[in-house]
Amino acid sequence: MPDIFGRDSEFSKQELPDVLRGILSLSHQEVEDWCQENGEKRFRADQIRRWLFENRAQSFDEMLDLPVAFRQALRSSFSLFTSQVVTHQIASDLTEKLLLKMVGGDTVECVLMREPDRRTVCISTQVGCAMGCVFCASGMLGLKRNLEREEILEQILRLDRLLDDDERITNVVVMGIGEPLQNLPILLPVLDDVTDANGLGLSPRRITLSTVGLPAKIRELAAVGKPYNLAVSLHAATDQLRNELVPVNDKIGIEAILEATDEYFATSGRRVTFEYVLLGGLNDQPQHAHQLAGLLRSRNAHVNLIPMNRVETLEFDEPSQSRTAEFVEILETSGVAATVRKRKGADIDAACGQLRLKDAVGEQTSSGGASTCE
Ligand code: SAH
């Protein structure tokens, strides 16, 4: 049982039991095939899907419109969820964060954010991250592996099950741990499930992928032809500064990223967002704002300024409020649309990567940190 902070500390210490393969590891067609192989009609797969995506079933036993013997066959062949909730935190603004332990013991984080007209989930795509951005907790332990289809879907569906009956997920942001564009072959079919009428039925316009800026992958995403929102983590307007903050920039360069985002806009019609973490004293001066405006003025772009979330053990500071306000002012008077990201979950470890990091180093105390998700 979780303790009053929602932590299932007993579980986190014990080895995972053997787990059957997750039903969510199968595509819809594979479930149809399985139904047929097990003596049932293919339409049974639609019923199963409705229970998983719409009716928020927690077990196969709840799927009452399936024959009893068939339910039994499902139960002995599959797990509904393969992941386990290690930690469940709820912030005072009702942001909720889960630390999930996957089969094999890897952990990932996902977050549910509530706003008056939105229920947004922020999901992870990799165990760790290879990008090495110097201010980010997610990459501090490096990249272990890509997440599998069911490991990404389970984040979404577990968060969905935290909602009240009359609440629905309205937005998905792929801004958790990892670089989503490095896991596109797995992520894209997952997003198909999110947008599918008999999946979660969300418009692609309500899905945002955040990337460090990998030009070839941005083109690959554009070629998919779906109007997903693209957010690029720019964080600096000169290669010199960006190489320091986002080391992979060394091999890419801002110019190549902007060429790719221009193409993304031309193909998808979606205005690209540029994320810019404000690091006190490092990239938050007026000259930086002017440089950024110079890059983006002629583009149909939007800047999302993210005040640095404190990460224990890292020495970067938050920007002052006056610096942040001045930065916005310079961008806007230069004709570049800018917003400052609202903090969510400030009283839990909602900044992506922090909870997993603490789990990995065996520390369980909760301190500052806020979600970096939209
Ligand atoms: N790999 C993707 C998604 C990762 S995180 C990407 O680079 O976009 C989503 C956003 O949170 C990125 O813009 C990332 O740079 C930012 N971020 C990471 N650590 C942060 C921190 N400590 N404070 C504020 N934003 C942070």
Coordinates of C-alpha atoms and ligand atoms in Angstrom, one line a residue:
M1 CA 0.0 0.0 0.0
P2 CA 1.3 3.5 -0.7
D3 CA 2.1 5.7 2.3
I4 CA 0.5 9.0 2.9
F5 CA 2.8 10.6 0.4
G6 CA 1.7 8.0 -2.2
R7 CA 5.0 6.2 -2.1
D8 CA 5.0 2.5 -2.3
S9 CA 8.4 2.2 -0.6
E10 CA 8.0 -1.5 0.1
F11 CA 7.5 -2.2 -3.6
S12 CA 10.4 -0.1 -4.8
K13 CA 12.8 -2.2 -2.8
Q14 CA 11.6 -5.6 -3.9
E15 CA 12.2 -7.5 -7.1
L16 CA 9.6 -7.4 -9.8
P17 CA 7.5 -10.6 -10.1
D18 CA 7.4 -12.3 -13.5
V19 CA 5.0 -10.4 -15.7
L20 CA 3.1 -11.6 -18.7
R21 CA 3.5 -9.5 -21.8
G22 CA 1.5 -6.4 -21.9
I23 CA -1.6 -6.3 -24.0
L24 CA -0.6 -2.8 -25.0
S25 CA 2.5 -4.1 -26.6
L26 CA 0.3 -5.4 -29.4
S27 CA -1.1 -3.2 -32.2
H28 CA -4.8 -3.3 -32.8
Q29 CA -4.3 -5.7 -35.7
E30 CA -2.2 -8.0 -33.6
V31 CA -5.0 -8.1 -31.0
E32 CA -7.4 -8.9 -33.8
D33 CA -5.2 -11.8 -34.9
W34 CA -4.8 -13.0 -31.4
C35 CA -8.6 -13.1 -31.0
Q36 CA -9.0 -15.1 -34.1
E37 CA -6.3 -17.5 -33.1
N38 CA -8.1 -18.0 -29.9
G39 CA -11.4 -18.9 -31.5
E40 CA -13.1 -15.5 -31.3
K41 CA -14.2 -13.0 -33.9
R42 CA -11.9 -10.1 -34.8
F43 CA -14.4 -7.5 -33.4
R44 CA -13.6 -8.7 -29.9
A45 CA -10.4 -6.6 -30.3
D46 CA -12.6 -3.4 -30.6
Q47 CA -14.3 -4.3 -27.4
I48 CA -11.0 -4.8 -25.7
R49 CA -9.7 -1.5 -27.0
R50 CA -12.8 0.3 -25.7
W51 CA -12.2 -1.1 -22.3
L52 CA -8.5 -0.1 -22.4
F53 CA -8.9 3.4 -23.9
E54 CA -12.4 4.5 -23.0
N55 CA -13.7 2.7 -20.0
R56 CA -10.5 2.8 -18.0
A57 CA -10.5 -0.9 -17.1
Q58 CA -8.0 -2.0 -14.5
S59 CA -8.4 -5.7 -15.1
F60 CA -9.6 -8.1 -17.8
D61 CA -12.4 -9.3 -15.4
E62 CA -14.1 -5.9 -15.8
M63 CA -14.6 -6.6 -19.5
L64 CA -18.1 -7.9 -19.0
D65 CA -19.2 -8.0 -22.6
L66 CA -16.5 -10.6 -23.4
P67 CA -17.3 -14.3 -22.9
V68 CA -16.0 -15.6 -19.5
A69 CA -13.7 -18.2 -21.0
F70 CA -12.2 -15.6 -23.4
R71 CA -11.6 -13.2 -20.4
Q72 CA -9.9 -16.1 -18.7
A73 CA -7.7 -16.7 -21.8
L74 CA -6.8 -13.0 -21.9
R75 CA -5.9 -13.0 -18.2
S76 CA -3.6 -16.0 -18.6
S77 CA -1.9 -14.6 -21.7
F78 CA -1.4 -10.9 -20.9
S79 CA -0.9 -8.3 -18.2
L80 CA -3.2 -5.3 -18.6
F81 CA -0.3 -3.1 -17.3
T82 CA 3.2 -4.3 -17.0
S83 CA 4.5 -1.3 -15.1
Q84 CA 4.1 -0.7 -11.4
V85 CA 3.5 2.6 -9.7
V86 CA 6.5 3.2 -7.4
T87 CA 5.6 6.8 -6.4
H88 CA 2.5 8.8 -6.8
Q89 CA 2.7 12.5 -5.8
I90 CA -0.1 15.0 -5.8
A91 CA 0.8 18.7 -5.7
S92 CA -1.3 21.4 -4.2
D93 CA -2.3 22.6 -7.7
L94 CA -3.5 19.0 -8.4
T95 CA -0.6 18.2 -10.7
E96 CA 0.0 14.5 -10.3
K97 CA 3.2 12.7 -11.0
L98 CA 3.9 9.0 -11.3
L99 CA 7.2 7.2 -11.1
L100 CA 6.6 3.9 -13.0
K101 CA 8.9 0.9 -12.7
M102 CA 9.0 -1.2 -15.9
V103 CA 9.7 -4.9 -16.2
G104 CA 13.4 -5.3 -15.5
G105 CA 13.4 -2.4 -13.1
D106 CA 14.0 0.7 -15.2
T107 CA 12.0 3.7 -14.0
V108 CA 10.3 6.5 -15.9
E109 CA 8.2 9.6 -15.0
C110 CA 5.0 11.0 -16.3
V111 CA 2.9 13.9 -15.2
L112 CA -0.8 14.9 -15.3
M113 CA -1.5 18.7 -15.3
R114 CA -4.9 20.2 -14.6
E115 CA -5.9 23.6 -15.9
P116 CA -9.5 24.9 -16.0
D117 CA -10.1 23.7 -19.6
R118 CA -7.3 21.2 -20.1
R119 CA -6.0 17.9 -18.8
T120 CA -2.5 17.5 -20.1
V121 CA -0.3 14.5 -19.8
C122 CA 3.5 14.8 -20.1
I123 CA 5.2 11.5 -21.1
S124 CA 8.7 10.1 -21.4
T125 CA 10.1 8.2 -24.4
Q126 CA 13.4 6.9 -23.2
V127 CA 15.1 5.6 -20.0
G128 CA 17.4 8.5 -19.4
C129 CA 18.7 10.7 -22.2
A130 CA 21.8 11.0 -24.4
M131 CA 21.5 14.7 -25.1
G132 CA 23.4 15.9 -22.0
C133 CA 21.8 19.4 -21.7
V134 CA 23.8 20.8 -18.8
F135 CA 20.8 22.1 -16.7
C136 CA 18.6 19.0 -17.1
A137 CA 18.2 16.2 -14.6
S138 CA 17.0 13.6 -17.2
G139 CA 20.3 13.2 -18.8
M140 CA 22.5 13.1 -15.7
L141 CA 22.6 9.3 -15.8
G142 CA 23.0 9.1 -19.6
L143 CA 20.7 7.0 -21.9
K144 CA 19.9 3.5 -21.1
R145 CA 17.4 2.5 -23.8
N146 CA 14.3 3.5 -25.8
L147 CA 10.9 2.8 -24.2
E148 CA 8.7 0.2 -25.8
R149 CA 5.2 0.8 -27.2
E150 CA 3.4 -0.5 -24.0
E151 CA 5.7 1.4 -21.7
I152 CA 4.8 4.7 -23.4
L153 CA 1.1 3.9 -23.6
E154 CA 0.9 2.8 -20.0
Q155 CA 2.1 6.2 -18.9
I156 CA -0.8 7.8 -20.7
L157 CA -3.4 5.3 -19.6
R158 CA -2.3 5.2 -16.0
L159 CA -2.6 9.0 -15.8
D160 CA -5.9 8.8 -17.5
R161 CA -7.1 6.5 -14.7
L162 CA -6.3 9.2 -12.2
L163 CA -8.9 11.5 -13.7
D164 CA -12.5 11.7 -12.5
D165 CA -15.2 10.0 -14.5
D166 CA -16.2 13.3 -16.2
E167 CA -12.6 14.3 -17.0
R168 CA -10.8 13.4 -20.2
I169 CA -7.2 13.9 -21.4
T170 CA -7.2 16.9 -23.7
N171 CA -3.5 17.3 -24.5
V172 CA -0.4 15.1 -24.7
V173 CA 3.0 16.7 -24.5
V174 CA 6.0 14.5 -25.3
M175 CA 8.3 16.5 -23.0
G176 CA 9.3 14.0 -20.3
I177 CA 12.5 12.1 -20.1
G178 CA 14.3 11.4 -23.3
E179 CA 14.6 12.7 -26.8
P180 CA 11.3 11.7 -28.6
L181 CA 12.7 12.0 -32.1
Q182 CA 15.2 9.3 -31.3
N183 CA 12.4 6.9 -30.7
L184 CA 10.0 7.7 -33.6
P185 CA 9.4 4.2 -34.8
I186 CA 7.9 3.3 -31.5
L187 CA 6.4 6.7 -30.7
L188 CA 4.5 7.3 -33.9
P189 CA 2.2 4.2 -33.6
V190 CA 1.6 5.2 -30.0
L191 CA 0.5 8.6 -31.1
D192 CA -1.8 6.9 -33.7
D193 CA -3.5 5.2 -30.8
V194 CA -3.9 8.5 -29.1
T195 CA -5.5 10.1 -32.1
D196 CA -7.5 7.1 -33.3
A197 CA -11.2 7.4 -33.0
N198 CA -11.3 4.2 -31.0
G199 CA -8.2 5.1 -29.1
L200 CA -8.2 8.3 -27.1
G201 CA -9.6 10.2 -30.1
L202 CA -7.4 13.3 -29.6
S203 CA -6.7 15.7 -32.5
P204 CA -3.0 15.6 -33.6
R205 CA -3.2 19.4 -33.0
R206 CA -3.4 18.6 -29.3
I207 CA -0.1 16.7 -29.3
T208 CA 3.2 18.4 -28.9
L209 CA 6.6 16.8 -29.4
S210 CA 9.6 18.6 -27.8
T211 CA 13.0 18.0 -29.4
V212 CA 16.5 19.1 -28.8
G213 CA 16.5 19.8 -32.5
L214 CA 17.6 16.9 -34.8
P215 CA 17.1 18.2 -38.3
A216 CA 16.9 14.9 -40.1
K217 CA 14.3 13.6 -37.6
I218 CA 12.3 16.8 -37.8
R219 CA 12.0 16.2 -41.6
E220 CA 11.0 12.6 -40.9
L221 CA 8.3 13.8 -38.6
A222 CA 7.1 16.3 -41.2
A223 CA 6.9 13.5 -43.8
V224 CA 4.4 11.7 -41.6
G225 CA 1.9 14.4 -42.6
K226 CA 0.1 14.8 -39.3
P227 CA -0.3 18.3 -37.8
Y228 CA 1.6 17.6 -34.6
N229 CA 2.9 20.6 -32.7
L230 CA 6.7 20.8 -32.7
A231 CA 8.6 22.4 -29.9
V232 CA 12.4 22.9 -30.3
S233 CA 14.5 23.4 -27.2
L234 CA 16.7 26.2 -28.5
H235 CA 17.9 27.8 -25.2
A236 CA 20.5 30.0 -26.9
A237 CA 20.6 32.1 -30.1
T238 CA 24.3 31.7 -30.9
D239 CA 26.1 28.4 -31.5
Q240 CA 28.8 29.4 -29.1
L241 CA 26.4 29.6 -26.2
R242 CA 24.3 26.7 -27.3
N243 CA 27.3 24.4 -27.6
E244 CA 27.8 25.1 -23.9
L245 CA 24.3 24.5 -22.8
V246 CA 23.2 21.8 -25.3
P247 CA 26.4 19.9 -26.1
V248 CA 24.9 18.0 -29.1
N249 CA 24.6 21.4 -30.8
D250 CA 28.3 21.1 -31.6
K251 CA 27.5 18.6 -34.4
I252 CA 24.2 20.3 -35.5
G253 CA 24.2 24.1 -35.4
I254 CA 21.3 26.5 -35.0
E255 CA 21.2 27.3 -38.8
A256 CA 20.5 23.6 -39.7
I257 CA 17.8 23.4 -37.0
L258 CA 16.0 26.5 -38.3
E259 CA 16.1 25.2 -41.9
A260 CA 14.4 22.0 -40.7
T261 CA 11.8 23.9 -38.6
D262 CA 11.0 26.2 -41.6
E263 CA 10.3 23.1 -43.6
Y264 CA 8.2 21.7 -40.8
F265 CA 6.1 24.8 -40.8
A266 CA 5.8 24.8 -44.6
T267 CA 4.7 21.1 -44.6
S268 CA 2.5 20.9 -41.6
G269 CA 1.2 24.5 -41.3
R270 CA 1.9 24.4 -37.6
R271 CA 3.7 27.3 -36.0
V272 CA 6.8 26.0 -34.4
T273 CA 7.5 26.8 -30.7
F274 CA 11.0 27.5 -29.5
E275 CA 11.6 26.6 -25.9
Y276 CA 14.2 28.7 -24.1
V277 CA 15.2 27.8 -20.5
L278 CA 16.1 31.0 -18.7
L279 CA 19.3 30.4 -16.7
G280 CA 20.0 33.3 -14.3
G281 CA 23.0 35.2 -15.5
L282 CA 23.8 32.9 -18.4
N283 CA 21.4 33.3 -21.2
D284 CA 18.8 35.8 -19.7
Q285 CA 20.4 39.1 -20.5
P286 CA 18.9 41.7 -22.9
Q287 CA 21.5 41.0 -25.5
H288 CA 20.4 37.4 -25.6
A289 CA 16.8 38.4 -26.1
H290 CA 17.9 40.7 -29.0
Q291 CA 19.9 37.9 -30.6
L292 CA 16.9 35.5 -30.3
A293 CA 14.6 38.1 -31.8
G294 CA 17.0 38.5 -34.7
L295 CA 16.8 34.8 -35.4
L296 CA 13.0 34.4 -35.1
R297 CA 11.6 37.8 -36.2
S298 CA 11.1 36.8 -39.8
R299 CA 9.6 33.4 -38.9
N300 CA 6.1 32.4 -37.8
A301 CA 7.4 31.2 -34.4
H302 CA 6.5 31.3 -30.8
V303 CA 8.9 31.4 -27.9
N304 CA 8.1 29.6 -24.7
L305 CA 10.4 30.9 -21.9
I306 CA 10.9 28.4 -19.1
P307 CA 12.4 29.8 -15.9
M308 CA 15.0 27.3 -14.8
N309 CA 13.7 24.7 -12.4
R310 CA 16.2 24.1 -9.6
V311 CA 17.8 20.7 -9.8
E312 CA 19.7 19.6 -6.7
T313 CA 23.4 19.2 -7.3
L314 CA 23.3 21.6 -10.3
E315 CA 24.5 25.1 -9.8
F316 CA 22.3 26.9 -12.3
D317 CA 20.0 29.6 -10.9
E318 CA 16.5 30.7 -11.7
P319 CA 16.2 34.1 -13.6
S320 CA 14.9 37.1 -11.6
Q321 CA 11.3 38.1 -12.4
S322 CA 12.5 41.4 -13.7
R323 CA 14.9 39.8 -16.1
T324 CA 12.2 37.4 -17.3
A325 CA 9.8 40.3 -17.8
E326 CA 12.4 42.3 -19.7
F327 CA 13.2 39.3 -21.9
V328 CA 9.6 38.9 -22.9
E329 CA 9.3 42.7 -23.5
I330 CA 12.3 42.7 -25.9
L331 CA 10.9 39.7 -27.9
E332 CA 7.5 41.2 -28.2
T333 CA 8.5 44.7 -29.2
S334 CA 10.6 42.9 -31.8
G335 CA 7.5 41.2 -33.1
V336 CA 8.2 37.7 -31.7
A337 CA 5.3 36.1 -29.8
A338 CA 6.5 35.0 -26.4
T339 CA 5.0 33.4 -23.2
V340 CA 6.5 32.4 -19.9
R341 CA 5.6 28.8 -19.0
K342 CA 3.5 28.5 -15.9
R343 CA 4.9 26.4 -13.1
K344 CA 2.9 23.3 -12.3
G345 CA 3.5 21.0 -9.4
A346 CA 5.9 23.3 -7.7
D347 CA 5.7 21.4 -4.4
I348 CA 6.5 18.0 -5.8
D349 CA 9.4 16.7 -7.8
A350 CA 7.6 17.5 -11.1
A351 CA 10.6 18.7 -13.1
C352 CA 11.2 15.9 -15.4
G353 CA 14.0 13.6 -14.4
Q354 CA 14.2 14.6 -10.7
L355 CA 12.1 11.9 -9.3
R356 CA 13.8 9.1 -11.2
L357 CA 17.2 10.6 -10.3
K358 CA 16.3 10.5 -6.6
D359 CA 15.1 7.0 -6.9
A360 CA 18.3 5.9 -8.6
V361 CA 20.5 7.5 -6.0
G362 CA 18.3 6.1 -3.2
E363 CA 17.0 9.4 -1.9
Q364 CA 13.3 9.6 -1.2
T365 CA 12.9 13.1 0.2
S366 CA 10.8 15.6 -1.8
S367 CA 11.9 19.1 -2.4
G368 CA 11.3 22.0 -4.9
G369 CA 11.0 21.5 -8.6
A370 CA 8.2 22.2 -11.0
S371 CA 7.0 20.6 -14.1
T372 CA 8.7 21.8 -17.3
C373 CA 5.8 20.7 -19.3
E374 CA 3.2 22.9 -20.9
Ligands
SAH1 N1 14.6 16.0 -25.3 C1 13.5 16.9 -25.5 C2 12.4 16.8 -24.4 C3 13.0 17.0 -23.0 S1 12.5 18.0 -21.7 C4 13.9 18.3 -25.6 O1 15.1 18.5 -25.5 O2 13.1 19.2 -25.9 C5 11.4 19.2 -22.2 C6 12.0 20.6 -21.9 O3 12.3 20.9 -20.6 C7 13.2 20.9 -22.8 O4 13.0 22.2 -23.3 C8 14.3 21.0 -21.7 O5 15.4 21.7 -22.2 C9 13.6 21.6 -20.5 N2 14.3 21.4 -19.3 C10 15.1 20.4 -18.9 N3 15.6 20.6 -17.6 C11 15.0 21.8 -17.2 C12 15.2 22.5 -16.0 N4 15.9 22.1 -15.0 N5 14.5 23.7 -15.9 C13 13.7 24.1 -16.9 N6 13.5 23.4 -18.1 C14 14.2 22.3 -18.2

